[in-house]
Structures are given as structure tokens and as C-alpha cells.
Coordinates of C-alpha atoms in Angstrom, one line a residue:
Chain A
X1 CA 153.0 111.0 27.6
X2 CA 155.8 113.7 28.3
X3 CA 156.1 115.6 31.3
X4 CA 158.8 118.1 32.8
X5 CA 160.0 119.6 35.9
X6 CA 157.0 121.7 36.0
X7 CA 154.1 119.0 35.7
X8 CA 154.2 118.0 39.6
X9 CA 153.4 114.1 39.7
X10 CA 150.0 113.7 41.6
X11 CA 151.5 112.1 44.8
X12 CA 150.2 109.2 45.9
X13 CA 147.8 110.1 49.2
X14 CA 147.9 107.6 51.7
X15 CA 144.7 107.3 53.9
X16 CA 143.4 105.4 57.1
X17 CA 140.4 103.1 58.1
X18 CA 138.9 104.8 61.4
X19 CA 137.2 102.2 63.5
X20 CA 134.1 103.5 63.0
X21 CA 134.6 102.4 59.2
X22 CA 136.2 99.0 59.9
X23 CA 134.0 95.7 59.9
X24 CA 135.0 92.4 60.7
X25 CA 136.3 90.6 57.3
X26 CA 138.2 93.7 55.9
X27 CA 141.0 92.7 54.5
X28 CA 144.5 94.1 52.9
X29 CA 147.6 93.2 51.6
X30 CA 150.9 94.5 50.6
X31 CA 153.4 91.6 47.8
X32 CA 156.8 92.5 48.1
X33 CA 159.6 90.1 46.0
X34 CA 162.8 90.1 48.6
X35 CA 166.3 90.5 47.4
X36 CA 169.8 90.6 48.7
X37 CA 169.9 94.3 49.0
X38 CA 166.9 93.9 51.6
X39 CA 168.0 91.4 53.3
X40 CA 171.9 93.5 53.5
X41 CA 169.5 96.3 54.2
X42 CA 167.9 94.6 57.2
X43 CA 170.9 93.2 59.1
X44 CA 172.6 97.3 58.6
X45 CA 169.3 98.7 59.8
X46 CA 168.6 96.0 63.1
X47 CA 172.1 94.8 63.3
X48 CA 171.4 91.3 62.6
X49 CA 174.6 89.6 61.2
X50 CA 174.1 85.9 61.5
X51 CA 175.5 84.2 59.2
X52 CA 171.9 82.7 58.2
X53 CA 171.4 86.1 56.2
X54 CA 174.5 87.5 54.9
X55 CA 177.3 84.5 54.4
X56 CA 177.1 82.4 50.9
X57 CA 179.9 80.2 52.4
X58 CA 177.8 79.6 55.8
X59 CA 174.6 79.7 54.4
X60 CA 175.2 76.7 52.1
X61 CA 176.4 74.3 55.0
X62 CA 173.6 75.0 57.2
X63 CA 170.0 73.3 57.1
X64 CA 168.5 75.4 54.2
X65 CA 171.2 74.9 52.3
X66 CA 171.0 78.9 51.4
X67 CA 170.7 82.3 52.6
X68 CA 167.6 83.1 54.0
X69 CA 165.8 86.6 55.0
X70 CA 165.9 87.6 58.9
X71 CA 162.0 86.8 60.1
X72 CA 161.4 90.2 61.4
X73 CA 161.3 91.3 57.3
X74 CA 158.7 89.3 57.0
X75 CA 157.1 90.5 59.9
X76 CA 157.9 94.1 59.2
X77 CA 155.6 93.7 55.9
X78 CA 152.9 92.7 58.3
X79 CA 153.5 96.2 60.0
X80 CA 153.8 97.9 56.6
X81 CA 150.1 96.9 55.7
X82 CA 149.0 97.9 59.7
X83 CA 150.7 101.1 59.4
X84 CA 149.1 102.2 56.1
X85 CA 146.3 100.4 54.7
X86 CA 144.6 99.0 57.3
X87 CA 143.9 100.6 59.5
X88 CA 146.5 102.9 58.1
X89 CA 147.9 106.3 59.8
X90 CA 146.8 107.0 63.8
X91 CA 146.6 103.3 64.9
X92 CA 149.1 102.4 67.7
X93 CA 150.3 99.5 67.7
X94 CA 149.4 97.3 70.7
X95 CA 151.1 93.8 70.3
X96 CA 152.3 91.1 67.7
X97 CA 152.0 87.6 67.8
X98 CA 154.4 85.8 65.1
X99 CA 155.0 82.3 64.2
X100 CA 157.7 81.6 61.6
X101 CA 156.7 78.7 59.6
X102 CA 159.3 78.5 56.8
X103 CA 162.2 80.3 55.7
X104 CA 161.5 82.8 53.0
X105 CA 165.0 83.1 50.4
X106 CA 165.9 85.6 47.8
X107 CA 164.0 85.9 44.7
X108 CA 160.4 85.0 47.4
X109 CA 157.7 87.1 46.8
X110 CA 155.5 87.3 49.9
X111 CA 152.0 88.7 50.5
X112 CA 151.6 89.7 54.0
X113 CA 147.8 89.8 54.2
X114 CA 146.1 91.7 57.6
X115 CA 141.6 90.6 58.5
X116 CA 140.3 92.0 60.7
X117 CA 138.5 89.1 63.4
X118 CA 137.3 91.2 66.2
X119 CA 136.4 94.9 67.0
X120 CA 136.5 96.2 70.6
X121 CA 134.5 99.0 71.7
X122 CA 135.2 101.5 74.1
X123 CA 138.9 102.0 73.4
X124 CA 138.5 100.9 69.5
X125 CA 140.7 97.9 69.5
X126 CA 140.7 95.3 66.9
X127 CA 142.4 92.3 66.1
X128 CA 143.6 91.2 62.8
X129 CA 144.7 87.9 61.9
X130 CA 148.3 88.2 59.9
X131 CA 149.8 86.0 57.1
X132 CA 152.6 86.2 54.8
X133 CA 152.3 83.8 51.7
X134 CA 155.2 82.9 49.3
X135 CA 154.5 82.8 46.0
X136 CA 153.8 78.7 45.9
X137 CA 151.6 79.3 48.3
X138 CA 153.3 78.4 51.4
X139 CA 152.5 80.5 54.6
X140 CA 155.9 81.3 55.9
X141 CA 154.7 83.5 59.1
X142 CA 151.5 83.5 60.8
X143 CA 150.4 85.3 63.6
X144 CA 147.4 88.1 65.3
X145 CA 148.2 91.8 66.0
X146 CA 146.7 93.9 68.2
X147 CA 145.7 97.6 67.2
X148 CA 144.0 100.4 68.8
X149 CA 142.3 101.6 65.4
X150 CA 142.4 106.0 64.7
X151 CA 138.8 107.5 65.3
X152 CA 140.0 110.7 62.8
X153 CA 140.1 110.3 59.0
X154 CA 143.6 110.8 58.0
X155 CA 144.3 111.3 54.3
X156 CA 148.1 112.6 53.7
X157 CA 150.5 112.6 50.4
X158 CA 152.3 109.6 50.4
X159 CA 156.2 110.5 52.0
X160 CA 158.4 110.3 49.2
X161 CA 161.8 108.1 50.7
X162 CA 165.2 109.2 49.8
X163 CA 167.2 106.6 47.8
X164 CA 169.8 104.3 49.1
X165 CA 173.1 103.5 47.7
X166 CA 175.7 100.5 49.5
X167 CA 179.3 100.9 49.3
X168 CA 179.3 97.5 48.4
X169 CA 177.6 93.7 48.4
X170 CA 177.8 91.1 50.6
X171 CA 175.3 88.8 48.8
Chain B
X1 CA 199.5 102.9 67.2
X2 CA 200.6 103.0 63.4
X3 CA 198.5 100.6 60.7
X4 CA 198.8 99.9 57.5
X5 CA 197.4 97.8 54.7
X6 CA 199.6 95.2 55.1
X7 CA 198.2 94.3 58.5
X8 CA 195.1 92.9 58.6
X9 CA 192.5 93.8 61.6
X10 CA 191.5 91.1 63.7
X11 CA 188.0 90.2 62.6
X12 CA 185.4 90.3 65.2
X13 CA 183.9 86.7 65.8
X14 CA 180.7 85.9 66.0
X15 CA 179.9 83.1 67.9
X16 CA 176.5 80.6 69.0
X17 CA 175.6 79.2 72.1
X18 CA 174.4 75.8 71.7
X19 CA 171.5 73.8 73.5
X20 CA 174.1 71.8 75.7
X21 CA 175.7 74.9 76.7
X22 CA 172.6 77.3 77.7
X23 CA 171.1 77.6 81.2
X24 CA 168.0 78.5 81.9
X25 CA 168.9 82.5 83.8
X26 CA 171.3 82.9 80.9
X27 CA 171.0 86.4 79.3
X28 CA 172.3 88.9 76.5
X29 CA 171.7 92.3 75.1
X30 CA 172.8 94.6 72.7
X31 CA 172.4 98.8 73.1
X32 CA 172.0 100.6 69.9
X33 CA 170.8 104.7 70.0
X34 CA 168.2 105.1 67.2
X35 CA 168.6 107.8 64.8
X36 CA 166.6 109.3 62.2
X37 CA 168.5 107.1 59.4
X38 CA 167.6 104.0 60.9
X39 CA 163.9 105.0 60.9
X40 CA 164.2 106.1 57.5
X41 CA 166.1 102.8 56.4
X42 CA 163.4 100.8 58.2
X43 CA 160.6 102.4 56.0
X44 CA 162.7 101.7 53.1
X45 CA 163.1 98.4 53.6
X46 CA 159.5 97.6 55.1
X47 CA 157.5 100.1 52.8
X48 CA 156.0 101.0 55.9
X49 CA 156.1 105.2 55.2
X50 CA 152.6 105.5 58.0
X51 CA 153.7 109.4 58.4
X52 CA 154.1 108.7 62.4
X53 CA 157.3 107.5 61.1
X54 CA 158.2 110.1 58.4
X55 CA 156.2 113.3 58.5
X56 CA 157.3 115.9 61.0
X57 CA 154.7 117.8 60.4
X58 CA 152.0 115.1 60.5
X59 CA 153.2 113.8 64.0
X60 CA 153.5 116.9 65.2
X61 CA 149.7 116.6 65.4
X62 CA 149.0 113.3 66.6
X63 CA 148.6 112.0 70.2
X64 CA 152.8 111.4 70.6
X65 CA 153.5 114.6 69.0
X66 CA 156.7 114.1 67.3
X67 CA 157.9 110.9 64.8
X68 CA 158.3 107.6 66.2
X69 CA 160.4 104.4 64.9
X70 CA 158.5 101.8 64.0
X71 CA 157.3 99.2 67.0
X72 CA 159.2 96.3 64.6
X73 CA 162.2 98.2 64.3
X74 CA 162.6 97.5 68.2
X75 CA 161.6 94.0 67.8
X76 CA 164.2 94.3 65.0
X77 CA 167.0 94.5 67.9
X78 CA 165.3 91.7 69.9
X79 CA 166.0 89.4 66.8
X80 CA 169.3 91.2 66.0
X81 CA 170.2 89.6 70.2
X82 CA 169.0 86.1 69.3
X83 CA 170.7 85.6 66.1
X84 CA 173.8 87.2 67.2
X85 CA 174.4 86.4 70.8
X86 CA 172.2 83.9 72.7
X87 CA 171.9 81.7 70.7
X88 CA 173.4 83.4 67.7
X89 CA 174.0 81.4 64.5
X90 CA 172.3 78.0 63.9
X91 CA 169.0 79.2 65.8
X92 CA 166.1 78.3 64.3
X93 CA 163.4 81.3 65.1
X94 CA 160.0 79.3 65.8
X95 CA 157.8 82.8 67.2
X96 CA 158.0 85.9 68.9
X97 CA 155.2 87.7 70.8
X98 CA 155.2 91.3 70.9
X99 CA 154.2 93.6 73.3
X100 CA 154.4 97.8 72.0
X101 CA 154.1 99.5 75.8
X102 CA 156.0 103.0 74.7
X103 CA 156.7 104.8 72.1
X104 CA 160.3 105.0 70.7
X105 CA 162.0 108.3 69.8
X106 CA 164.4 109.6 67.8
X107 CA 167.9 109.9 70.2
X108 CA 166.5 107.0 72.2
X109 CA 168.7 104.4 73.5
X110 CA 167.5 101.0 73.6
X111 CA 168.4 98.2 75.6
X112 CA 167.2 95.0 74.1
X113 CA 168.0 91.9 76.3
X114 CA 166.7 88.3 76.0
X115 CA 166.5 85.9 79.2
X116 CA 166.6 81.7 79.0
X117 CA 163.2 81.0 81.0
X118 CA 162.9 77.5 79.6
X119 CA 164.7 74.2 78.0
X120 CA 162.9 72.1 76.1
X121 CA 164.3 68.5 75.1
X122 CA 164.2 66.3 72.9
X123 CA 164.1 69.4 70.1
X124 CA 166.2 72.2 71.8
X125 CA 163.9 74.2 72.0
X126 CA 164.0 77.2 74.3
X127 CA 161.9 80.2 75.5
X128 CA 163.4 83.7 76.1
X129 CA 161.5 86.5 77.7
X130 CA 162.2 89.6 75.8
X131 CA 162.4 93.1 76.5
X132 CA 163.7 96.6 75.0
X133 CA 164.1 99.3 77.4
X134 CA 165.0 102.9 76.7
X135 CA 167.1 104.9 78.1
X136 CA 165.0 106.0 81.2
X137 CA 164.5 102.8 82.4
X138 CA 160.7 102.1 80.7
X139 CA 160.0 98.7 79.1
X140 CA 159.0 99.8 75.3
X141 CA 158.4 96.2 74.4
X142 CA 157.6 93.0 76.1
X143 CA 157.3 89.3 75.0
X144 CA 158.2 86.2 74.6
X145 CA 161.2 84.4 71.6
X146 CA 160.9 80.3 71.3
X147 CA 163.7 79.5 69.4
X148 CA 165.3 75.9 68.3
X149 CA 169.1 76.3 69.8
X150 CA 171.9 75.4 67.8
X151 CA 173.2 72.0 68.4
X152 CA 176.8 72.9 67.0
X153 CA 179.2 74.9 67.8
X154 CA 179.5 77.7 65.1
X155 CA 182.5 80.1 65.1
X156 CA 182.5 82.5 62.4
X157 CA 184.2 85.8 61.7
X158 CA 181.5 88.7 61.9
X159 CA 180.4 90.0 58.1
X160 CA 181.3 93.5 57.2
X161 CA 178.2 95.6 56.1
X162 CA 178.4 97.7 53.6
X163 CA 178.1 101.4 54.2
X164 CA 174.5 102.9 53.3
X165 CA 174.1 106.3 51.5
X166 CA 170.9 108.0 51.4
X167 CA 170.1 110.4 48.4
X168 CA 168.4 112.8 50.6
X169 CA 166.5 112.9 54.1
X170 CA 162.8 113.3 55.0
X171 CA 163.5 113.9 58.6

């Protein structure tokens, strides 16, 4: 139970479902609570500063009464499962269809859930029908993405991000 | 030319187009150069680390040969345009279809613009074409926003972000 500079953590690998390995009804999902810093995060990173998000003041005249998350963070969970469980590293990305169903405030935790409904040979296409969930069980996006799945195993140490630090809060 | 604490800087504004006030050819955009930090803040944020994004190395051997920002990071800037600009606050984002036709590199500068194509009483609802363009001229996404338009008039002084430190970098 003690370790030291010298005992390397075993990294995490991260590692991809060619199509050849995919069937129809494979399944994965990521849960991911949201809070403020992500949702301060999001608006720095896509420069998204409605109100909606990032003003208290705003926020509580408006019709949810609160600050919600931008959309796309939902959606960009969806891509988070695409780009590393399933199918994982060496898919491209084809298209996105989204539908945002209900707001998803601070404190949510979301599962955004990928299944795979159709494979396409030659090119090795698949569709996968996408679904974040709150954590009462509402679906707050729904939608179908389009990948071209990788025909190469890919099996890589997970990257290890950097840590961020903001200047200060707006939420 | 001097400044000083005492004076205050003129806030920028952000302000919404309501239903009553869009027509259908009406159009808006915002540029933004992507860097290296924004791809890494976007994998922070989304957990999506898929080493296309994140591992030099790694991309160095796949079919685009070099990291790429994440296809949602463009449709990031698509959503940053509707709830800034047109319509901007009070929008209500119903879906979003998604096309990924290029790949977007590190350096590249993106043109994201969003077009009016329809007006839908009694709800104010509206449908923008959508497209993010790089720097050469090629479309890197396609698709289509439906969005409930704000019905009044919002004029709000633009929040200030917070500055972002990373501990380190991975690219």
C-alpha cells in the first residue's frame, strides 16, 4: 500500500474495437457528474458565453430558472465514448445527429451510452444509436453517429492530461 | 492612451436576435485559430484523450498523420455562433446534425458561420444551415441547427472568463 517515485503506476492502456470485432448490440458508456468548472471550461475552450451557462443573475430569470451546461458538453461525452471505447482509437468520425431533449444543470450526472444498430461493409461503417441519461433517468440528448470503424487493433497507454488551474470563478 | 483603475472598460455586450427580428438569409460567424491548448482543454473537459487528439507519436502513424482536434470541438464553435450571435441568449437549442468532411489541424483557422434557411411559427422555431470552414476554403463540417429563437430582447454585458493554466503540455 506505499509506493514512491520509483514504482511507475501501470498506465491505464486504452484500446479499440476494429470492425471486424464489432457486432450489432455492443454497447458502452462513459458517467460523468458536470460541474461549474466544466461548464466555465467549456464556454473558454468553444467560446460560448451566453448567459444561459455562465451568469447566476441571468440564469435565474430565464425559463430554467438556473444555469444550465452548453449542449455540445453533453454531446462531447457522446464523442468521448466514440473516440475511446467504442470503437475507440482509428475511427473517423463521419457525422452526428443530436437532439437536446432537456437541459442538463450542475451537480447532473449523465451517462452518454453509444449501440451499435448497423454495420456496413466494404468501407466498415457503423451506426450507433447515442443517449445521454441524467441520473433520474431522464434522456437529456438523443441522437445517431456515424463512424467509419479502425480495421487495425490499437492498444496505447492512456495520455496522461496536464492539470488545469482558473484565475478565477464565474459560477 | 493612459488607463487606470479608476476607469472602468466598456464591457462588451452581448446581445440576442429575437424571432420577430430574424429573416430567413440572415447570417453570423465567429473565426477562432485552434491551438494545441484548446485541443488539450477539450480532452480535459470531454475525457475524450482517443490519441488522434493527444499522441504525437501515435498520429504520426495513422491515416492523417499528425494530431487532430476533436470533430465536436468544431461543432463546439457552431454552438459557440448560435448562442452568442444569431440568436444569442434566450435560444433554446432543439438539434444539431453534424457532418465531419475534413480533418482539423493544429494552426487551423476556422470559420464557423450559421445561415436562417427557415421560420417556423407559432413556436419560433428556426433552422440554420451550418458550416465551419478552414482557412483554405474547405467545408470541415456541414449540417443543420433547429433552434427555438428568443422572443425577448436580451442585452447583457459579455462575462469575463477566467484565465486557464495548464500544469504541463502533452503536445
Amino acid at each position: 500500500m506505499t509506493s514512491g517515485l520509483a514504482i511507475a503506476p501501470t498506465a491505464e492502456m486504452i484500446e479499440n474495437r476494429t470492425f471486424g470485432e464489432i457486432e450489432i448490440g455492443d454497447s458502452a458508456s462513459i458517467v460523468h457528474r458536470v460541474t461549474a468548472r466544466d461548464i466555465e471550461l467549456f464556454a473558454i475552450v468553444s467560446g460560448d458565453v451566453n448567459p444561459a451557462h455562465l451568469d447566476r443573475a441571468y440564469a435565474a430569470g430565464d425559463m430554467f430558472h438556473h444555469v444550465i451546461a452548453h449542449g455540445m458538453l453533453g454531446a462531447a461525452l457522446i464523442s468521448a465514448v466514440l473516440g475511446t471505447r467504442l470503437p475507440g482509437p482509428g475511427a473517423i468520425y463521419l457525422a452526428q445527429d443530436l437532439r437536446f431533449l432537456a437541459p442538463v444543470s450542475i451537480g447532473d450526472a449523465i451517462t452518454a451510452t453509444v449501440t451499435v444498430t448497423e454495420k456496413h461493409a466494404p468501407k466498415g461503417d457503423i451506426t450507433l444509436d447515442c443517449r445521454c441519461v441524467n441520473q433520474t433517468g431522464v434522456a437529456v440528448i438523443t441522437g445517431t453517429a456515424r463512424v467509419r470503424a479502425p480495421t487495425e487493433k490499437v492498444l496505447r497507454p492512456r495520455v496522461r492530461l496536464p492539470e488545469v488551474t482558473l484565475s478565477g470563478h464565474v459560477l
